[in-house]
Amino acid sequence: MFTSHAANFSPPNGAGAYGVGFRVIQQYDRARVFRQKTDLTSGAPAAGERARPLQTLVWYPAGKSAGRQLHYRDYLGTTATETLFERSATEAGRVVARTLEEEYANLSAQQARTEMDQPMLALRDAPAAPGTFPVVIYAPGSSSPAHENADLCEYLASHGYVVMASASMGVDTRGITIDLDGAEAQAADIGFLVGHAATVAQADRTRIAVVGYSFGGLANVLAAARDDRIGALVALDGSVRYHPSIAQAAAYATPERLALPMLYMGGKPATAEAMNRNGQVPAYSLLNRMKYADLYNVTMYTMAHAAFQSESLRLGPEGRFGEYSRDEAALAYGWMEKYVLAFLDAHLKGDAQALQFMQAAPKANGVPAHLLAVDVHRAEGAPPTLATLAAAFAARGHAGLAAVYRDMSRRAPDFKPAERALISWGEPFLEQQRYAQAIDIFALANALYPDSWRAAFYLAMAYDRNRDNAHAIEQYERVLGYWPDMAEARQSIVRLRAQAPGTGAPR
């Protein structure tokens, strides 16, 4: 029987200035349950730990010291303990053998041994390099293991990044579902790793990006929409493009919440006719709606979907790369790595040369002709959010909030901060006795919500504490117009009217 030859994959780019260390952290997200009460295999009550297991692979900058060099079989072996941390090395070996047999039957026994014995860049538990480094969280494709793009992760670590990854899993199963529940489960895993980064001495938790492949390139967008600690996004042929209905169902994933730089690297686009046949002509595109983001949209003409994942390049059959050869896909993968690194250097490290690379034409960067194309969309100003309003208010010396809001609403007529958000914003000013600023904020809340007793009450309190009795009484009386029995408003009016003349001068 003829077996196709799987050529060895060699990393297309040289390593950076750092050595690469590697470790495995076995931890649980105890805020989420993973194993159901009843074991679905035995039918008996589940025993042992039921919290969500998040085995985390970490690549980090290290000194170029001696250590146990990893081989590709070591990465494949980590899949054995993704959900069962207690599995032995012998069991891990069986998992590797079964994976090769079931998923990579294209490899002969000799070819499989050759690929498994390939040396990797990382050294197990190597001493960490001194200093702190930006964090990259890698989100794999649907149901895929954390190591699927080990070559990219090693490459980034060698250039000064702490890289973390966990497997793509469903809500309570090892396999993920291709729906909003599945995407949000993976997004929550990303959020857990963002939090974990704060416990890693080498990690700079103020500089975090998330790189996602395939379905991970949708989950990372949802994670960023809910967690502004994430400062940049990379999607490698991400499902944010291919599953628009899931992106649209996540109502919180709005342009205002996605005002961060993003690199989208996609494969050769299908023809309009093929997209029509496959029902892939959606009216909704989250990428097109991200108008407050600097979006770099890179088309990789010689990359099929599988070519964005280095395990496919190492072990997969030639047919995974469509009309292109493995060598052509590997060449493109190398340029993918270069663009990912330049993007991260530009936006997490503030590297001017890297930013120039991102803004240059591919030919100027030395890219072979017809390999890729870059389309850049510049952010259309700051997003209309409460944070933007607060920053503009501060820039004016915390004065004239009404004018600041008018300027913003001219650009974004629908911008209307929530009443409770405005009140929460004003409360610290009240507590810090910065009454003029509190009055400005609560006055805006009253202008936007004129029928709210709550907004009137907070404005009354601000005037009261500022000893502006006349305005305080006026606002307390407004409160009683909405809530006639509110004792605190009645008592405050009595108290203010009883004060001796001159004691109510504003301060």
C-alpha positions as CSV (number, residue, x, y, z in Angstrom):
1,M,0.0,0.0,0.0
2,F,1.4,3.4,-1.0
3,T,1.9,5.8,1.9
4,S,2.4,9.5,1.1
5,H,5.7,11.0,2.2
6,A,5.5,13.7,5.0
7,A,8.5,15.9,4.5
8,N,10.2,17.1,7.6
9,F,9.2,20.7,8.6
10,S,12.0,23.0,9.6
11,P,11.2,26.3,11.3
12,P,11.4,28.8,8.5
13,N,12.8,31.7,10.6
14,G,15.8,31.9,12.8
15,A,15.3,32.1,16.6
16,G,15.5,35.4,18.4
17,A,18.0,36.6,21.0
18,Y,16.6,34.5,23.8
19,G,16.7,30.8,24.5
20,V,13.3,29.2,25.1
21,G,12.1,27.6,28.3
22,F,9.1,25.4,28.5
23,R,6.9,24.2,31.4
24,V,3.6,22.6,32.0
25,I,1.3,24.0,34.7
26,Q,-1.6,21.8,35.8
27,Q,-4.3,24.0,37.4
28,Y,-8.1,24.2,37.7
29,D,-10.5,27.0,37.2
30,R,-12.5,26.3,40.3
31,A,-15.1,28.9,39.4
32,R,-16.4,26.7,36.7
33,V,-17.6,23.1,36.7
34,F,-16.4,20.7,34.0
35,R,-17.3,17.1,35.0
36,Q,-21.0,16.5,35.4
37,K,-22.5,15.1,38.6
38,T,-23.1,11.8,36.8
39,D,-20.2,10.1,35.0
40,L,-21.5,9.6,31.5
41,T,-19.3,6.5,31.0
42,S,-20.1,4.6,34.1
43,G,-23.5,6.1,34.9
44,A,-22.3,6.4,38.6
45,P,-21.9,9.7,40.5
46,A,-18.7,11.4,39.4
47,A,-15.8,11.0,41.8
48,G,-12.8,13.3,42.3
49,E,-12.2,16.9,41.1
50,R,-15.0,18.3,39.0
51,A,-13.7,21.8,38.4
52,R,-12.5,22.8,34.9
53,P,-9.0,21.5,34.2
54,L,-6.8,24.0,32.4
55,Q,-3.4,22.4,31.7
56,T,-1.3,25.3,30.6
57,L,1.7,25.1,28.3
58,V,4.1,28.0,28.9
59,W,7.0,29.1,26.6
60,Y,9.2,31.8,28.0
61,P,12.4,33.7,27.3
62,A,15.4,31.8,28.9
63,G,19.1,32.0,28.9
64,K,20.7,29.9,26.1
65,S,21.8,27.3,28.7
66,A,22.0,23.6,28.8
67,G,18.8,21.7,29.5
68,R,16.7,18.8,28.4
69,Q,15.8,19.7,24.8
70,L,12.2,18.9,23.8
71,H,11.4,16.7,20.8
72,Y,8.0,16.9,19.0
73,R,6.8,13.8,20.8
74,D,7.0,15.7,24.1
75,Y,4.5,18.2,22.8
76,L,2.2,15.5,21.5
77,G,2.4,13.7,24.8
78,T,1.0,16.7,26.7
79,T,-2.4,15.8,25.2
80,A,-2.7,12.8,27.5
81,T,-3.0,14.9,30.6
82,E,-5.2,17.7,29.3
83,T,-8.2,16.6,31.4
84,L,-6.6,13.9,33.6
85,F,-3.5,15.3,35.2
86,E,-2.6,12.0,37.0
87,R,-1.9,10.0,33.8
88,S,1.5,8.4,33.7
89,A,4.3,8.7,31.1
90,T,3.4,5.2,29.9
91,E,-0.2,6.3,29.3
92,A,1.0,9.4,27.6
93,G,3.1,7.2,25.2
94,R,0.0,5.3,24.3
95,V,-1.9,8.5,23.6
96,V,0.9,9.6,21.2
97,A,0.8,6.2,19.4
98,R,-3.0,6.3,19.1
99,T,-2.9,9.9,17.8
100,L,-0.5,9.0,15.1
101,E,-2.5,6.0,14.1
102,E,-5.9,7.7,14.1
103,E,-5.1,11.3,12.9
104,Y,-1.9,10.9,10.9
105,A,-2.3,7.5,9.1
106,N,-0.5,9.1,6.2
107,L,2.8,8.6,8.1
108,S,4.6,5.3,7.9
109,A,6.1,3.9,11.1
110,Q,9.5,5.2,10.1
111,Q,8.2,8.6,9.1
112,A,6.3,8.9,12.4
113,R,9.5,8.1,14.4
114,T,11.4,10.6,12.4
115,E,8.8,13.3,13.0
116,M,8.5,12.5,16.7
117,D,12.2,12.7,17.1
118,Q,12.5,16.2,15.6
119,P,14.3,18.5,18.1
120,M,12.5,21.6,19.1
121,L,13.8,25.0,20.2
122,A,12.5,24.8,23.8
123,L,14.3,23.4,26.8
124,R,12.2,21.8,29.6
125,D,12.2,24.0,32.8
126,A,15.1,26.1,31.6
127,P,16.0,29.0,34.0
128,A,14.0,32.1,33.0
129,A,15.8,35.1,31.6
130,P,15.8,38.1,33.9
131,G,13.3,40.9,33.4
132,T,9.6,41.0,32.5
133,F,8.1,40.4,29.1
134,P,4.8,41.0,27.3
135,V,2.3,38.1,27.4
136,V,0.8,36.3,24.4
137,I,-2.0,33.9,25.0
138,Y,-2.5,31.4,22.3
139,A,-6.0,30.1,21.6
140,P,-6.1,26.9,19.5
141,G,-8.6,25.9,16.9
142,S,-11.8,23.9,17.7
143,S,-11.1,21.0,20.0
144,S,-7.3,21.2,19.2
145,P,-4.5,20.8,21.7
146,A,-2.5,23.6,23.2
147,H,0.7,22.7,21.3
148,E,-0.8,22.8,17.8
149,N,1.3,25.9,16.9
150,A,4.3,25.1,19.1
151,D,6.6,26.4,16.4
152,L,5.0,29.9,16.5
153,C,4.9,29.8,20.3
154,E,8.6,29.0,20.5
155,Y,9.4,31.7,17.9
156,L,7.6,34.4,19.9
157,A,9.2,33.3,23.1
158,S,12.7,33.5,21.5
159,H,11.9,37.1,20.7
160,G,10.9,38.1,24.2
161,Y,7.4,37.0,24.9
162,V,5.8,34.8,27.6
163,V,3.4,32.6,25.7
164,M,0.7,30.6,27.3
165,A,-1.8,28.1,25.8
166,S,-4.5,25.7,26.9
167,A,-6.5,23.2,24.9
168,S,-9.7,24.2,23.1
169,M,-12.5,22.5,25.2
170,G,-16.3,22.7,25.4
171,V,-18.4,23.7,28.3
172,D,-18.2,20.3,30.0
173,T,-16.6,18.1,27.4
174,R,-13.2,17.7,25.9
175,G,-14.6,18.5,22.4
176,I,-15.9,22.0,21.8
177,T,-19.2,22.9,20.2
178,I,-19.2,25.3,17.3
179,D,-21.7,27.7,18.7
180,L,-21.8,30.7,21.1
181,D,-21.6,28.4,24.2
182,G,-18.4,26.8,22.9
183,A,-16.8,30.2,21.9
184,E,-17.6,31.7,25.3
185,A,-16.2,28.6,27.1
186,Q,-12.9,29.2,25.2
187,A,-13.1,32.9,25.8
188,A,-13.4,32.3,29.5
189,D,-10.4,30.0,29.4
190,I,-8.5,32.9,27.8
191,G,-9.7,35.2,30.6
192,F,-8.4,32.7,33.2
193,L,-5.0,32.7,31.6
194,V,-5.0,36.5,31.6
195,G,-5.5,36.3,35.3
196,H,-2.9,33.6,35.7
197,A,-0.4,35.9,34.0
198,A,-0.5,38.2,37.0
199,T,1.0,35.4,39.1
200,V,4.0,34.8,36.7
201,A,7.0,36.9,37.8
202,Q,8.4,37.1,34.3
203,A,5.1,38.3,32.7
204,D,4.2,41.9,32.2
205,R,0.5,41.8,32.8
206,T,0.1,45.4,31.4
207,R,1.0,44.2,27.9
208,I,-1.2,41.2,26.8
209,A,-2.2,40.0,23.4
210,V,-4.2,37.0,22.3
211,V,-3.4,35.0,19.2
212,G,-6.1,32.7,18.0
213,Y,-6.2,30.1,15.2
214,S,-9.5,29.1,13.5
215,F,-12.2,28.9,16.2
216,G,-9.7,30.4,18.7
217,G,-9.7,33.4,16.3
218,L,-13.3,34.0,17.3
219,A,-13.0,33.2,21.0
220,N,-10.1,35.7,21.4
221,V,-12.3,38.5,20.0
222,L,-15.1,37.6,22.4
223,A,-12.6,37.5,25.3
224,A,-11.2,41.0,24.3
225,A,-14.8,42.4,24.2
226,R,-15.2,41.5,27.9
227,D,-11.7,42.1,29.2
228,D,-9.8,45.3,28.3
229,R,-6.6,43.9,29.8
230,I,-6.2,42.4,26.4
231,G,-4.4,45.0,24.4
232,A,-4.0,43.4,20.9
233,L,-5.5,40.6,18.9
234,V,-4.2,38.3,16.2
235,A,-6.5,35.9,14.3
236,L,-5.0,33.2,12.1
237,D,-7.7,32.4,9.5
238,G,-10.0,33.0,12.5
239,S,-13.7,32.0,12.7
240,V,-14.7,35.6,13.4
241,R,-14.8,35.7,9.6
242,Y,-16.3,32.3,8.9
243,H,-19.0,32.1,11.7
244,P,-20.6,35.6,11.6
245,S,-23.8,34.3,13.2
246,I,-21.9,33.4,16.4
247,A,-20.1,36.7,16.4
248,Q,-23.4,38.5,16.0
249,A,-25.1,36.5,18.7
250,A,-22.5,37.9,21.2
251,A,-24.3,41.2,21.6
252,Y,-21.5,42.5,23.9
253,A,-18.9,42.3,21.1
254,T,-19.5,45.8,19.9
255,P,-17.1,48.1,18.0
256,E,-16.8,50.3,21.1
257,R,-15.6,47.3,23.1
258,L,-13.2,46.2,20.4
259,A,-11.2,49.4,20.1
260,L,-7.8,47.7,20.0
261,P,-5.3,46.9,17.3
262,M,-5.9,43.6,15.4
263,L,-4.1,41.6,12.8
264,Y,-6.2,39.2,10.8
265,M,-4.3,36.8,8.6
266,G,-6.6,34.8,6.3
267,G,-6.1,32.2,3.6
268,K,-6.9,32.5,-0.1
269,P,-10.5,33.7,-0.4
270,A,-13.1,31.6,-2.1
271,T,-14.8,32.9,-5.3
272,A,-18.0,34.7,-4.9
273,E,-19.8,31.8,-6.6
274,A,-18.4,29.3,-4.1
275,M,-19.3,31.4,-1.2
276,N,-22.8,31.7,-2.5
277,R,-23.1,27.9,-2.9
278,N,-21.9,27.4,0.6
279,G,-24.1,30.0,2.1
280,Q,-21.1,32.1,3.2
281,V,-22.3,35.5,2.0
282,P,-23.4,37.0,5.3
283,A,-24.8,40.5,5.7
284,Y,-23.0,40.8,9.1
285,S,-19.2,41.2,9.4
286,L,-17.8,42.0,12.9
287,L,-14.4,42.8,11.3
288,N,-16.0,45.5,9.1
289,R,-17.8,46.9,12.1
290,M,-14.6,47.4,14.1
291,K,-14.2,51.0,13.1
292,Y,-12.4,52.1,16.2
293,A,-9.6,49.5,15.7
294,D,-6.4,49.6,13.7
295,L,-7.1,46.5,11.6
296,Y,-4.5,44.9,9.5
297,N,-6.2,42.4,7.1
298,V,-3.6,40.2,5.5
299,T,-4.5,37.7,2.7
300,M,-2.1,34.7,2.4
301,Y,-2.6,33.5,-1.1
302,T,-0.7,30.2,-0.8
303,M,-2.1,29.1,2.6
304,A,-5.0,26.7,3.0
305,H,-6.7,26.8,6.4
306,A,-4.5,23.9,7.8
307,A,-1.3,25.7,6.8
308,F,-1.8,28.2,9.6
309,Q,-1.1,25.4,12.1
310,S,2.4,24.0,12.4
311,E,1.3,20.5,13.5
312,S,-0.3,20.1,10.1
313,L,2.9,21.2,8.4
314,R,4.9,18.6,10.4
315,L,2.5,15.7,10.3
316,G,-0.4,16.2,8.0
317,P,-0.9,14.8,4.5
318,E,0.0,16.9,1.5
319,G,-3.6,17.2,0.6
320,R,-4.3,19.5,3.5
321,F,-2.6,22.4,1.7
322,G,-4.9,22.4,-1.3
323,E,-3.3,23.3,-4.6
324,Y,0.0,24.2,-2.9
325,S,2.9,22.0,-1.8
326,R,4.1,21.6,1.8
327,D,7.2,23.7,0.9
328,E,5.0,26.5,-0.5
329,A,2.8,26.4,2.6
330,A,5.9,26.4,4.9
331,L,7.3,29.4,3.1
332,A,4.1,31.3,3.7
333,Y,4.0,30.1,7.3
334,G,7.4,31.8,7.8
335,W,6.0,35.1,6.6
336,M,3.0,34.6,8.8
337,E,5.3,34.4,11.8
338,K,7.2,37.5,10.7
339,Y,4.0,39.5,10.4
340,V,2.7,38.3,13.8
341,L,6.0,39.2,15.5
342,A,6.1,42.6,13.8
343,F,2.5,43.4,14.8
344,L,3.1,42.3,18.4
345,D,6.4,44.3,18.6
346,A,4.7,47.4,17.2
347,H,1.7,47.3,19.5
348,L,3.0,45.7,22.7
349,K,6.6,46.9,22.7
350,G,6.2,50.2,20.9
351,D,8.8,49.2,18.4
352,A,8.9,51.9,15.7
353,Q,10.7,49.7,13.2
354,A,8.1,47.0,13.6
355,L,5.3,49.5,13.0
356,Q,7.1,50.7,9.9
357,F,7.2,47.1,8.7
358,M,3.4,46.7,9.3
359,Q,2.7,49.9,7.4
360,A,5.0,49.1,4.4
361,A,4.0,47.4,1.2
362,P,4.8,43.7,1.2
363,K,7.4,44.2,-1.6
364,A,9.3,46.7,0.6
365,N,9.5,44.1,3.3
366,G,11.0,41.5,1.0
367,V,7.9,39.4,0.6
368,P,8.0,37.2,-2.5
369,A,5.7,38.4,-5.2
370,H,2.1,37.2,-5.1
371,L,2.5,35.6,-1.7
372,L,0.4,38.0,0.4
373,A,-1.6,41.3,0.3
374,V,-2.2,43.7,3.1
375,D,-5.2,46.0,3.6
376,V,-5.1,48.4,6.5
377,H,-8.1,50.1,8.1
378,R,-7.2,53.0,10.5
379,A,-9.2,53.6,13.6
380,E,-11.9,56.2,13.2
381,G,-11.0,58.1,16.3
382,A,-11.6,57.1,19.9
383,P,-14.7,55.0,20.7
384,P,-17.7,56.8,22.2
385,T,-17.5,55.2,25.7
386,L,-17.6,56.4,29.2
387,A,-13.9,55.9,29.5
388,T,-13.3,58.2,26.5
389,L,-15.6,60.8,28.0
390,A,-13.7,60.6,31.3
391,A,-10.4,61.0,29.6
392,A,-11.6,64.0,27.7
393,F,-13.1,65.5,30.9
394,A,-9.7,65.0,32.6
395,A,-7.9,66.6,29.6
396,R,-10.0,69.8,30.1
397,G,-9.0,70.0,33.8
398,H,-12.2,68.3,34.9
399,A,-14.3,71.2,33.9
400,G,-17.1,71.8,31.3
401,L,-18.4,68.2,31.1
402,A,-21.5,69.2,29.3
403,A,-19.5,70.7,26.5
404,V,-17.3,67.6,26.3
405,Y,-20.4,65.4,26.0
406,R,-21.8,67.7,23.3
407,D,-18.6,67.3,21.2
408,M,-18.7,63.5,21.6
409,S,-22.4,63.2,20.7
410,R,-21.9,65.2,17.5
411,R,-19.6,62.4,16.3
412,A,-21.7,59.6,17.8
413,P,-25.4,60.7,18.2
414,D,-26.4,57.4,19.8
415,F,-23.8,57.7,22.6
416,K,-25.7,57.8,25.9
417,P,-23.9,56.4,29.0
418,A,-26.1,54.3,31.3
419,E,-27.5,56.2,34.3
420,R,-26.0,53.9,36.9
421,A,-22.6,54.1,35.1
422,L,-22.7,57.9,35.3
423,I,-23.6,57.7,39.0
424,S,-20.8,55.2,39.7
425,W,-18.4,57.5,37.9
426,G,-19.5,60.5,40.0
427,E,-19.4,58.8,43.4
428,P,-15.6,58.8,43.9
429,F,-15.6,62.5,43.3
430,L,-18.2,62.9,45.9
431,E,-16.2,60.8,48.4
432,Q,-13.1,62.8,47.6
433,Q,-14.9,66.1,48.3
434,R,-14.4,67.1,44.7
435,Y,-17.9,68.5,44.6
436,A,-17.7,70.7,41.5
437,Q,-16.7,67.6,39.4
438,A,-19.4,65.5,41.1
439,I,-22.0,68.2,40.3
440,D,-20.9,68.2,36.6
441,I,-21.3,64.4,36.3
442,F,-24.6,64.2,38.2
443,A,-26.0,67.2,36.2
444,L,-25.2,65.3,33.0
445,A,-27.0,62.2,34.4
446,N,-30.0,64.5,35.0
447,A,-29.9,65.9,31.6
448,L,-29.9,62.5,30.0
449,Y,-32.3,60.9,32.5
450,P,-34.7,63.8,33.5
451,D,-37.3,61.5,34.9
452,S,-35.0,59.7,37.3
453,W,-35.3,60.2,41.0
454,R,-31.9,58.5,41.5
455,A,-30.1,61.0,39.3
456,A,-31.9,63.9,41.0
457,F,-31.0,62.5,44.4
458,Y,-27.3,62.3,43.7
459,L,-27.2,65.8,42.3
460,A,-29.0,67.0,45.4
461,M,-26.4,65.3,47.6
462,A,-23.6,66.9,45.7
463,Y,-25.1,70.4,46.0
464,D,-25.8,69.7,49.7
465,R,-22.2,68.7,50.5
466,N,-21.0,71.7,48.5
467,R,-23.2,73.9,50.8
468,D,-25.2,75.2,47.8
469,N,-28.5,75.0,49.8
470,A,-30.8,76.6,47.2
471,H,-29.8,74.1,44.5
472,A,-29.8,71.2,46.9
473,I,-33.4,72.0,48.1
474,E,-34.5,72.3,44.4
475,Q,-33.2,68.9,43.6
476,Y,-34.5,67.2,46.8
477,E,-37.9,68.6,45.8
478,R,-37.6,67.0,42.4
479,V,-36.9,63.7,44.1
480,L,-40.1,64.1,46.1
481,G,-41.9,64.6,42.9
482,Y,-41.0,61.1,41.8
483,W,-40.9,59.5,45.3
484,P,-43.2,61.5,47.7
485,D,-42.4,59.3,50.7
486,M,-38.6,59.4,50.6
487,A,-37.7,60.3,54.1
488,E,-34.1,61.3,53.5
489,A,-35.1,63.9,50.9
490,R,-37.8,65.4,53.2
491,Q,-35.4,65.5,56.2
492,S,-32.7,67.1,54.1
493,I,-35.1,69.9,53.0
494,V,-36.1,70.6,56.6
495,R,-32.5,70.6,57.7
496,L,-31.3,73.0,54.9
497,R,-34.2,75.4,55.5
498,A,-33.4,75.5,59.2
499,Q,-29.8,76.4,58.8
500,A,-28.8,79.9,59.8
501,P,-28.2,82.5,57.0
502,G,-24.7,82.5,55.6
503,T,-24.0,78.8,56.5
504,G,-25.1,77.6,53.1
505,A,-22.4,79.4,51.0
506,P,-21.1,77.0,48.3
507,R,-17.5,76.0,48.6
